[in-house]
mmCIF file of C-alpha atoms in Angstrom:
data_model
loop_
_atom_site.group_PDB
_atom_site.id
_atom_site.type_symbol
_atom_site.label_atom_id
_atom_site.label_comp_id
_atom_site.label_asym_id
_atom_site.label_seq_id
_atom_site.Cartn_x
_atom_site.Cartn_y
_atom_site.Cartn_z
ATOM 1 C CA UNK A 83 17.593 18.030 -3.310
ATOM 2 C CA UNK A 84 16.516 18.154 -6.681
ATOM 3 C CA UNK A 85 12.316 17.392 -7.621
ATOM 4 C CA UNK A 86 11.953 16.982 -4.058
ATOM 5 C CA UNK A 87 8.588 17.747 -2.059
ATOM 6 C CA UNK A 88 7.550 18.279 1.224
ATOM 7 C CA UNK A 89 4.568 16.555 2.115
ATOM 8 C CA UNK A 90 2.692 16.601 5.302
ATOM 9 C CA UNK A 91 0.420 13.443 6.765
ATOM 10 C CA UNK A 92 -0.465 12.548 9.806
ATOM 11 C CA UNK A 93 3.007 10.673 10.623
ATOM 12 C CA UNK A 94 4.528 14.391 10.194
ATOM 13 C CA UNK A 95 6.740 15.488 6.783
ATOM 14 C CA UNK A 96 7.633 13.265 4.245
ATOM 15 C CA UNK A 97 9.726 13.709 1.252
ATOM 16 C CA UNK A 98 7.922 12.575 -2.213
ATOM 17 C CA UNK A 99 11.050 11.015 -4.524
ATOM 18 C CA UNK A 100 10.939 9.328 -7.859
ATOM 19 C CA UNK A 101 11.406 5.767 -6.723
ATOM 20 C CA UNK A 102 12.930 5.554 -3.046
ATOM 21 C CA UNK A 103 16.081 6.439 -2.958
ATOM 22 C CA UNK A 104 18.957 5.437 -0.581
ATOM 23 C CA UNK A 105 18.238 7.385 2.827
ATOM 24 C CA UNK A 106 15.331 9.585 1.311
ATOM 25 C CA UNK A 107 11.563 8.468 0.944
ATOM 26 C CA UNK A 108 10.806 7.133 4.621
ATOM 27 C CA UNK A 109 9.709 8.540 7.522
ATOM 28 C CA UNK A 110 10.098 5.982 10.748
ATOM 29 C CA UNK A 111 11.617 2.339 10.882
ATOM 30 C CA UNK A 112 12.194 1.757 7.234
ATOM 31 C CA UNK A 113 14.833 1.278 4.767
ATOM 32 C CA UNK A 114 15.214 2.235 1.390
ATOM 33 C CA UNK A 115 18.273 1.124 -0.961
ATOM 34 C CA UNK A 116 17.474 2.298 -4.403
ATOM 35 C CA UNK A 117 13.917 1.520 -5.410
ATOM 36 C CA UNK A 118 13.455 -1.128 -2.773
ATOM 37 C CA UNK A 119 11.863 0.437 0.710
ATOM 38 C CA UNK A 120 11.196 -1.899 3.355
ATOM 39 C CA UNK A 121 9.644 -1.725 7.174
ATOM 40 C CA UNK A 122 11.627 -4.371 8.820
ATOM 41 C CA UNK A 123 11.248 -3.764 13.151
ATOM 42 C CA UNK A 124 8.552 -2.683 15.306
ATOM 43 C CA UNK A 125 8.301 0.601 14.676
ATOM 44 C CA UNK A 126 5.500 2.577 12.373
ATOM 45 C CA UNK A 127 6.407 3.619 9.154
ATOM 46 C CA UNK A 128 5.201 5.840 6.257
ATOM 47 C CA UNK A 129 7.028 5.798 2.676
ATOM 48 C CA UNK A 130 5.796 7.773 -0.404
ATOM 49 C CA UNK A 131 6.925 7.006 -3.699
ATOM 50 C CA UNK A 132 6.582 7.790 -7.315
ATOM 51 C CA UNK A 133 6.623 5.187 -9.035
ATOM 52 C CA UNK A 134 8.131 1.569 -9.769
ATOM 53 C CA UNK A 135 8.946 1.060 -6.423
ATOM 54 C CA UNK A 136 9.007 -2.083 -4.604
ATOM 55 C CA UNK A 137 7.701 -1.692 -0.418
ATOM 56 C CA UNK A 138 7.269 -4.391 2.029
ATOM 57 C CA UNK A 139 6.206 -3.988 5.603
ATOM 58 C CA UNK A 140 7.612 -7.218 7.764
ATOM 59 C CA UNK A 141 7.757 -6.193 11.167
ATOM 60 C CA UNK A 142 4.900 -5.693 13.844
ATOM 61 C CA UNK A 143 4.832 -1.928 13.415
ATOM 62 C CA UNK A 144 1.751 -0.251 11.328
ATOM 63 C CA UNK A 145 2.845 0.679 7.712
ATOM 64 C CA UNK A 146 1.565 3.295 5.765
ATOM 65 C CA UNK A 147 2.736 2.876 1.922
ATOM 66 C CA UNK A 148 1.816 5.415 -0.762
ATOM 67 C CA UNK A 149 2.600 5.229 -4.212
ATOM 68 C CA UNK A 150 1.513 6.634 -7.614
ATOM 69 C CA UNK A 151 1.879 3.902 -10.205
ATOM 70 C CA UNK A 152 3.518 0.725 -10.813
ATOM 71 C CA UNK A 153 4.311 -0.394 -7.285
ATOM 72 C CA UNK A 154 4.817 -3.742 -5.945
ATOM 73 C CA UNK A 155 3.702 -3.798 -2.252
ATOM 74 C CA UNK A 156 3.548 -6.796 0.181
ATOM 75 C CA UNK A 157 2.925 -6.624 3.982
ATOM 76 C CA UNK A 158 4.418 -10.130 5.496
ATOM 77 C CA UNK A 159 4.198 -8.965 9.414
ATOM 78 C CA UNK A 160 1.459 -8.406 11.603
ATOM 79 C CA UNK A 161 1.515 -5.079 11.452
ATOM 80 C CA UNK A 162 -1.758 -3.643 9.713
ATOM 81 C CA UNK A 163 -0.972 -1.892 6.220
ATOM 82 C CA UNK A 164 -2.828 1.192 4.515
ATOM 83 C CA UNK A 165 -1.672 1.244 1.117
ATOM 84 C CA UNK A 166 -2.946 3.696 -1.587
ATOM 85 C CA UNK A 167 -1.468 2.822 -5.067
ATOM 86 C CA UNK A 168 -1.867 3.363 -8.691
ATOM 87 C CA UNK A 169 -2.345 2.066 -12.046
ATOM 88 C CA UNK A 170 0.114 -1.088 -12.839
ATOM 89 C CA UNK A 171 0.559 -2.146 -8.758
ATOM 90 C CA UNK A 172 0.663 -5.345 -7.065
ATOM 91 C CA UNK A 173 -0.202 -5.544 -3.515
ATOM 92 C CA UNK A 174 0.330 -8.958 -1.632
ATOM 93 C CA UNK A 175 -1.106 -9.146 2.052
ATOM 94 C CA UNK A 176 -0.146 -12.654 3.356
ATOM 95 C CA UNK A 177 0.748 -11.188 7.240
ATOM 96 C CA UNK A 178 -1.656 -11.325 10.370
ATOM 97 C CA UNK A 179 -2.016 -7.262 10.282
ATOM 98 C CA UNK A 180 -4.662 -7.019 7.582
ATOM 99 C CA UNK A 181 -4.470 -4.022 4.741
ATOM 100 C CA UNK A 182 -6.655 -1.861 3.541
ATOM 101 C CA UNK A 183 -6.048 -0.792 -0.032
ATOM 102 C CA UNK A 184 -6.987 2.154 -1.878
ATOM 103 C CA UNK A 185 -6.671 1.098 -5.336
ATOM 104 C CA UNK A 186 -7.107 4.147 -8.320
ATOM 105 C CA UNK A 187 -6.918 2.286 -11.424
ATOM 106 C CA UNK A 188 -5.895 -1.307 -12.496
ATOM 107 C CA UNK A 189 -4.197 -3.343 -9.718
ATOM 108 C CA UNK A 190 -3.947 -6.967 -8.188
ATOM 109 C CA UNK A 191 -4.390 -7.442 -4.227
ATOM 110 C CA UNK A 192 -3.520 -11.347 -2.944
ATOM 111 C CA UNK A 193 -5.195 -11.616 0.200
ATOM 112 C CA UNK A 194 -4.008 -15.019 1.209
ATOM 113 C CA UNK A 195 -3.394 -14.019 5.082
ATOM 114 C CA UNK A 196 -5.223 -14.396 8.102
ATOM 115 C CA UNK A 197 -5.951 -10.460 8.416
ATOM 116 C CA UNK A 198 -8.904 -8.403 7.385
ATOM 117 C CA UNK A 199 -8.375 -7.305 3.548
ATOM 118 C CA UNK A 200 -9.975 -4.628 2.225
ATOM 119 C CA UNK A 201 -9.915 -3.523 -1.516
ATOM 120 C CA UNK A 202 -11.383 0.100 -2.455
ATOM 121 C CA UNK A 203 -11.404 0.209 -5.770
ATOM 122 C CA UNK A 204 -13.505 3.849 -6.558
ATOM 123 C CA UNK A 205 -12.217 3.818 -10.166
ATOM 124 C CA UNK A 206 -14.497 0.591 -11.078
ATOM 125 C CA UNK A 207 -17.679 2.659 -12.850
ATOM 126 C CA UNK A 208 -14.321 4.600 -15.094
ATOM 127 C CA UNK A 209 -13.133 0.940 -16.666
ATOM 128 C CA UNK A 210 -10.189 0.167 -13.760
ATOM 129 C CA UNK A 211 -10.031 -3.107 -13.201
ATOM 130 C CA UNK A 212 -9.474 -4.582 -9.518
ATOM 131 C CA UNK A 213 -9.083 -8.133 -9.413
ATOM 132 C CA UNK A 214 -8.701 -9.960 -6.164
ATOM 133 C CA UNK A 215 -7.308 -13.083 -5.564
ATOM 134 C CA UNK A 216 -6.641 -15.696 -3.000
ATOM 135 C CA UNK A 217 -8.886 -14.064 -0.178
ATOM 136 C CA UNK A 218 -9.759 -17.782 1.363
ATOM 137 C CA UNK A 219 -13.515 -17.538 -0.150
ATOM 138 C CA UNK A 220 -15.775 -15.323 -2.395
ATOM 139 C CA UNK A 221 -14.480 -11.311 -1.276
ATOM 140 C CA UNK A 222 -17.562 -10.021 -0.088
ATOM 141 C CA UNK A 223 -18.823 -6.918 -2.392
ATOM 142 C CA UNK A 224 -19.520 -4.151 0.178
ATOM 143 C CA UNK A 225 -20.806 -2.059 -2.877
ATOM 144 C CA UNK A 226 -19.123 1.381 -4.206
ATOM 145 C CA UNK A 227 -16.120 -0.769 -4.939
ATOM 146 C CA UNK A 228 -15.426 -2.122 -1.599
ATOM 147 C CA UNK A 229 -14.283 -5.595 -1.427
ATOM 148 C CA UNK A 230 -13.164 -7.561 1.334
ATOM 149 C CA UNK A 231 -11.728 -11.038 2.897
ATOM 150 C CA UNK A 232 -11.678 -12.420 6.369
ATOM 151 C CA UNK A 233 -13.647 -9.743 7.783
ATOM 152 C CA UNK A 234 -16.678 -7.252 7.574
ATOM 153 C CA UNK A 235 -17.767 -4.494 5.566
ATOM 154 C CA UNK A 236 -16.264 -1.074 6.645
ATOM 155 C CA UNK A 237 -18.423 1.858 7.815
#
């Protein structure tokens, strides 16, 4: 068990891998086979990754997706998806659930689905670029770096 950690969040212990490796890097209803993670059923997941790391949440369960830097994310199911990424990531949010992203440097969110999308992008006065696309209208700028689409301003 080589550079593993043990983590603890509010889904319980979690093991922090470079990439996702088979059977390690999940905690719930997901799957991981090499650097690919996934939340396919109805159950709530949490994966933590590294780095380079491709997750997708496409079941109805709640997804939590953490990942340090050059992650592709997309959450396809009506679950709702809390994702907190890096530099260099991708996140795509075309589901029902709605996400709410916690981006720390230069990133990409689509928000083409029907769900409440909301970009945090704290980094913005440092130079990180968030750029937004697809939201089905101007994202409303909720100021401090909070964007969002279909839906109100958080607290």
């Amino acid at each position: 068990m080589k550079n593993l950690a043990l983590l603890f969040f509010s889904f319980g212990a979690v093991l922090t891998v470079p990439g996702c490796p088979a059977g390690g890097g999940c905690e719930g209803a997901c799957e991981c086979r090499g650097a690919t993670c996934s939340c396919p059923s109805s159950g709530d997941c949490l994966i933590d990754c590294v780095g380079d790391c491709d997750l997708t949440c496409s079941g109805s369960g709640d997804c939590d997706f953490r990942c340090v830097e050059g992650c592709q994310t997309s959450c396809t199911g009506s679950g709702a998806c809390v994702i907190d990424v890096g530099d260099a990531s991708s996140i795509a949010c075309p589901g029902s659930g709605g996400c709410d992203v916690l981006c720390a440097g230069d990133c990409t969110i689509d928000c083409p689905g029907s769900g409440v999308c909301v970009a945090r992008c704290p980094n913005e006065p440092s130079g990180a670029v968030c750029t937004i696309e697809r939201c089905g209208g101007t994202p409303t700028d909720c100021g401090g770096g909070v964007y969002v689409c279909n839906g109100p301003c958080p607290p």
